[in-house]
XYZ file of C-alpha atoms in Angstrom:
352
model
C 34.666 16.974 31.781
C 32.461 13.870 31.821
C 29.851 15.712 33.892
C 29.932 18.712 31.549
C 29.572 16.385 28.553
C 26.468 14.790 30.103
C 24.976 18.184 30.934
C 25.391 19.339 27.319
C 23.716 16.240 25.911
C 20.402 18.125 25.479
C 21.666 21.713 25.645
C 23.211 24.270 23.329
C 24.372 26.603 26.158
C 25.386 25.810 29.737
C 22.651 28.040 31.135
C 19.660 29.728 29.535
C 18.898 30.208 25.873
C 21.916 32.300 24.858
C 25.622 32.705 25.579
C 26.191 33.480 29.287
C 29.105 34.143 31.609
C 29.125 30.419 32.434
C 29.915 29.600 28.792
C 32.744 32.159 28.674
C 34.369 30.924 31.880
C 34.016 27.249 30.946
C 35.472 27.894 27.477
C 38.581 29.589 28.902
C 38.974 26.954 31.652
C 38.764 23.894 29.411
C 40.584 25.288 26.374
C 44.050 23.942 27.210
C 42.797 20.520 28.355
C 40.667 20.002 25.227
C 43.431 21.198 22.909
C 45.763 18.475 24.270
C 43.359 15.638 23.412
C 44.411 13.952 20.130
C 42.171 14.989 17.259
C 41.214 11.396 16.435
C 39.769 10.929 19.962
C 37.918 14.219 20.393
C 34.570 13.306 18.932
C 34.450 9.853 20.541
C 35.484 10.773 24.113
C 33.380 13.887 24.701
C 30.995 14.310 21.736
C 28.613 16.796 23.398
C 31.396 18.817 25.004
C 33.308 19.213 21.734
C 30.116 20.077 19.857
C 29.499 22.890 22.393
C 33.179 23.944 22.322
C 33.247 24.147 18.511
C 30.123 26.303 18.539
C 31.633 28.571 21.213
C 34.969 29.079 19.468
C 33.173 30.311 16.346
C 30.616 32.403 18.290
C 32.337 34.131 21.219
C 35.821 34.339 19.677
C 35.274 35.457 16.050
C 38.577 37.390 16.067
C 40.506 34.173 16.790
C 42.316 35.211 20.004
C 42.357 31.530 20.884
C 43.890 29.237 18.289
C 41.157 27.224 16.586
C 40.928 23.577 17.594
C 40.111 21.359 14.625
C 37.045 19.253 15.391
C 35.978 16.906 12.656
C 32.235 16.618 12.430
C 30.330 13.790 10.753
C 28.843 14.482 7.373
C 25.206 13.831 6.763
C 24.230 12.337 3.445
C 20.809 11.773 2.016
C 19.800 8.295 1.081
C 20.275 7.849 -2.682
C 17.139 7.897 -4.778
C 15.864 4.581 -6.066
C 17.104 3.888 -9.627
C 14.444 4.149 -12.330
C 12.842 0.875 -13.310
C 14.153 -0.628 -16.532
C 11.498 -1.302 -19.175
C 10.758 -4.908 -20.110
C 12.414 -6.011 -23.376
C 10.072 -6.444 -26.327
C 9.270 -9.925 -27.515
C 11.380 -11.117 -30.454
C 9.484 -11.055 -33.729
C 9.174 -14.128 -35.907
C 11.236 -12.504 -38.658
C 14.233 -12.101 -36.278
C 14.307 -15.813 -35.469
C 14.534 -17.143 -39.041
C 18.364 -17.090 -39.042
C 18.510 -19.434 -36.005
C 15.525 -21.654 -36.631
C 17.017 -24.836 -35.236
C 18.125 -23.271 -31.911
C 14.745 -21.530 -31.493
C 13.042 -24.860 -31.938
C 15.178 -26.492 -29.251
C 14.422 -23.727 -26.758
C 10.717 -23.278 -27.380
C 9.545 -26.815 -27.806
C 9.763 -27.583 -24.006
C 7.865 -24.405 -23.087
C 4.127 -25.139 -23.228
C 2.325 -22.188 -21.610
C 0.844 -19.077 -23.231
C -2.054 -18.588 -25.631
C 0.114 -18.109 -28.738
C 2.348 -21.208 -28.377
C 1.746 -24.418 -30.260
C 0.798 -27.643 -28.399
C 3.824 -29.465 -26.961
C 5.080 -32.339 -29.095
C 5.492 -35.713 -27.401
C 8.853 -37.382 -26.908
C 7.927 -40.121 -29.385
C 7.066 -37.573 -32.090
C 10.423 -35.792 -31.591
C 12.344 -39.081 -31.820
C 10.571 -40.106 -35.014
C 11.213 -36.736 -36.560
C 14.933 -36.937 -35.724
C 15.229 -40.311 -37.502
C 13.775 -39.108 -40.796
C 15.633 -37.396 -43.609
C 13.317 -34.363 -43.274
C 14.726 -33.218 -39.896
C 15.559 -29.689 -40.996
C 12.151 -29.035 -42.563
C 10.356 -30.439 -39.460
C 12.390 -28.165 -37.186
C 11.598 -25.150 -39.326
C 7.900 -25.952 -39.187
C 7.983 -26.388 -35.407
C 9.806 -23.071 -34.988
C 7.164 -21.324 -37.058
C 4.461 -22.861 -34.864
C 6.203 -21.863 -31.595
C 6.755 -18.239 -32.684
C 3.855 -15.729 -32.711
C 1.395 -16.608 -35.478
C 1.933 -14.857 -38.838
C -0.811 -14.783 -41.466
C 0.257 -15.125 -45.094
C -1.584 -13.115 -47.694
C -3.154 -15.165 -50.494
C -1.526 -13.065 -53.205
C 2.011 -13.609 -51.828
C 2.316 -10.194 -50.141
C 4.423 -9.688 -47.010
C 3.008 -11.338 -43.877
C 1.485 -9.078 -41.177
C 1.419 -9.801 -37.425
C -1.996 -10.254 -35.756
C -3.528 -7.314 -33.921
C -3.089 -7.289 -30.141
C -6.104 -7.671 -27.929
C -7.309 -4.331 -26.446
C -7.188 -5.664 -22.857
C -3.530 -6.748 -23.226
C -2.620 -3.263 -24.501
C -4.189 -1.693 -21.408
C -2.322 -4.075 -19.077
C 1.049 -3.238 -20.719
C 0.285 0.473 -20.461
C -0.473 0.129 -16.729
C 2.743 -1.816 -16.122
C 4.782 0.875 -17.925
C 3.308 3.638 -15.748
C 3.564 1.811 -12.423
C 7.378 1.565 -12.240
C 8.183 5.306 -12.803
C 5.537 6.330 -10.250
C 7.102 4.098 -7.580
C 10.641 5.407 -8.159
C 9.423 9.034 -8.059
C 7.695 8.457 -4.739
C 10.822 6.886 -3.235
C 13.147 9.687 -4.371
C 10.970 12.721 -3.570
C 10.642 12.663 0.234
C 10.279 16.335 1.318
C 13.070 17.733 3.521
C 13.490 21.060 5.307
C 15.896 22.505 2.722
C 12.946 22.723 0.317
C 11.682 25.599 2.512
C 13.114 29.116 2.158
C 13.141 30.260 5.810
C 14.511 33.729 6.616
C 14.908 36.175 9.499
C 12.620 39.209 9.429
C 11.420 42.130 11.557
C 7.808 43.293 11.869
C 7.747 47.014 11.067
C 3.954 47.427 11.057
C 1.074 45.426 12.532
C -2.676 46.027 12.209
C -5.889 44.208 13.031
C -7.309 42.304 10.056
C -10.325 44.251 8.728
C -12.464 41.102 8.327
C -11.235 38.763 11.094
C -10.911 39.408 14.846
C -8.258 36.677 15.336
C -5.862 37.787 12.573
C -3.075 40.364 12.298
C -1.900 41.912 9.033
C 1.841 42.520 9.332
C 4.435 44.206 7.157
C 7.748 42.386 7.611
C 11.191 43.598 6.565
C 13.015 40.633 4.994
C 15.806 42.603 3.360
C 13.847 42.802 0.094
C 12.972 45.862 -2.015
C 9.816 46.426 0.016
C 8.233 44.906 3.148
C 6.288 41.700 2.701
C 2.649 41.481 3.805
C 1.892 38.446 5.986
C -1.339 37.462 7.763
C -0.973 35.642 11.120
C -3.524 34.242 13.573
C -1.802 35.578 16.707
C -4.325 38.102 18.085
C -5.353 35.770 20.951
C -1.764 34.991 21.928
C 0.482 38.050 21.411
C -0.603 41.700 21.991
C -0.122 44.090 19.099
C 2.457 46.194 20.984
C 4.619 43.065 21.433
C 4.357 42.255 17.731
C 5.657 45.692 16.701
C 9.416 45.590 15.852
C 9.538 41.915 16.842
C 12.163 39.731 15.156
C 10.572 36.667 13.569
C 11.320 33.677 11.336
C 9.313 33.531 8.087
C 8.708 30.858 5.431
C 8.967 32.925 2.256
C 8.363 30.470 -0.603
C 4.780 29.423 0.126
C 2.280 30.184 -2.607
C 0.570 33.532 -1.835
C -2.875 32.955 -0.348
C -5.903 35.131 0.282
C -7.012 35.062 3.934
C -10.400 36.673 4.422
C -9.912 38.906 1.365
C -6.367 39.968 2.335
C -3.324 38.499 0.557
C -0.590 36.834 2.622
C 2.886 36.316 1.133
C 4.498 34.124 3.783
C 4.065 32.508 7.190
C 5.517 33.445 10.585
C 6.763 30.260 12.298
C 5.491 29.875 15.866
C 5.937 27.397 18.726
C 2.737 25.963 20.184
C 2.084 23.665 23.149
C -0.052 20.541 22.742
C -3.188 22.256 24.056
C -2.659 25.160 21.632
C -3.381 27.688 24.380
C 0.180 29.045 24.290
C 1.572 30.216 20.964
C 4.499 32.560 20.258
C 6.773 33.296 17.287
C 10.160 31.582 17.527
C 13.012 34.020 18.173
C 16.241 34.438 16.150
C 19.350 35.958 17.824
C 19.263 39.746 18.184
C 22.185 40.633 15.908
C 21.226 38.517 12.890
C 20.627 40.748 9.821
C 17.139 40.684 8.329
C 16.868 38.491 5.264
C 19.469 35.956 6.463
C 18.551 32.396 5.525
C 18.103 29.823 8.280
C 20.464 26.867 7.782
C 20.202 23.202 8.862
C 23.282 21.001 9.204
C 23.156 18.157 6.690
C 20.505 19.827 4.516
C 22.104 22.158 1.967
C 20.016 21.912 -1.198
C 18.557 25.014 -2.828
C 14.946 25.665 -1.727
C 12.027 25.503 -4.109
C 11.240 28.839 -5.804
C 7.601 28.355 -4.766
C 6.042 25.324 -3.080
C 3.255 23.544 -4.922
C 0.288 23.507 -2.484
C -1.113 20.368 -4.117
C 1.964 18.380 -2.996
C 1.510 19.545 0.641
C 5.275 19.801 1.135
C 5.137 21.993 4.260
C 2.458 19.776 5.808
C 4.765 16.757 5.396
C 7.803 18.568 6.860
C 6.131 20.356 9.810
C 5.670 17.265 12.078
C 9.499 17.187 12.394
C 9.739 20.884 13.390
C 9.904 21.180 17.213
C 11.566 22.833 20.158
C 13.248 20.565 22.695
C 14.050 20.725 26.406
C 16.584 23.541 25.936
C 14.150 25.595 23.836
C 16.193 25.313 20.629
C 14.129 25.011 17.437
C 15.077 21.942 15.411
C 14.184 19.946 12.314
C 14.650 16.342 13.439
C 18.112 16.652 15.095
C 19.314 19.722 13.140
C 18.930 23.121 14.902
C 17.596 26.221 13.146
C 20.998 27.956 12.796
C 21.984 31.551 11.995
C 25.369 33.247 11.839
C 24.863 34.340 15.473
C 23.531 31.106 16.930
C 20.351 28.986 17.006
C 16.718 30.095 16.885
C 14.994 29.549 20.242
C 11.653 29.772 22.026
C 10.409 30.070 25.609
C 8.065 27.160 24.877
C 9.979 23.886 25.257
C 9.000 20.519 23.756
C 6.554 22.351 21.515
C 5.447 21.937 17.915
C 6.486 24.559 15.353
C 3.905 25.589 12.781
């Protein structure tokens, strides 16, 4: 079982890109031995073997002829978004400090920086003031000096605070905008569940009337009518191989005009580094058209339509690849359907 676990470290199936006789025989052979392993030890002892076994028992035995073995899988959680920055408290006005004049004086007399504060009194001046009978009036005067300046009207009207400098207003406005922008950037990292990716079938394919390298396809996605999609696959896949081909389509991109023909989606393809081999990735044969591709650990609802200015797909696509076994993945999560993973003949290839 150790050797089988090592073999399955980078594979979904024991041999090839789909369920084979080797998987069926191995499943039946190891069933009793794996069922006798305590549930708390299953994931730690043979993680790859139990991952394969759990996939097999839900794929090749849907009727449940073999009793299901409970395999607890780890849950993936997104990192929590950064909390919004709290705004700075406003400075206390002079009128709010009148009730506690003496305490305000004691706190603000040592502080000597800032353009609106009064000059710091010397220790000798404070001592002399404390020894006089006019201590309370001196403290009140010092508090008024330390607080923001207030101009009295000559006719006895209510005092009005001085106008703020225009440059200081601009600086405060910039500080207020900077914190929300930072928190939004930290909490809005694009992930694959923002894409609406579905299984489709090409029911009609034609040469683009204005471009030799483009096909115009009509794809059945289980909707009211086929969806028109333009793909640059003329140099890589013959038209007869495109007809009735099962494909995987991103359906929530903003419709775009490609050489005067509208395209309402994108067929996902695997491509080698030299970009001289390109082919659409392949969903399992029995998956119904319109089924949504799922990714373990990413279950949010997709965007209704991606904003092209945010370049969401461009930020996600570097993490879309096939690996040594040909399985299409986003980071470490396979493209999964109800009948198994999406695959490609091109291994270790980018998906675009």
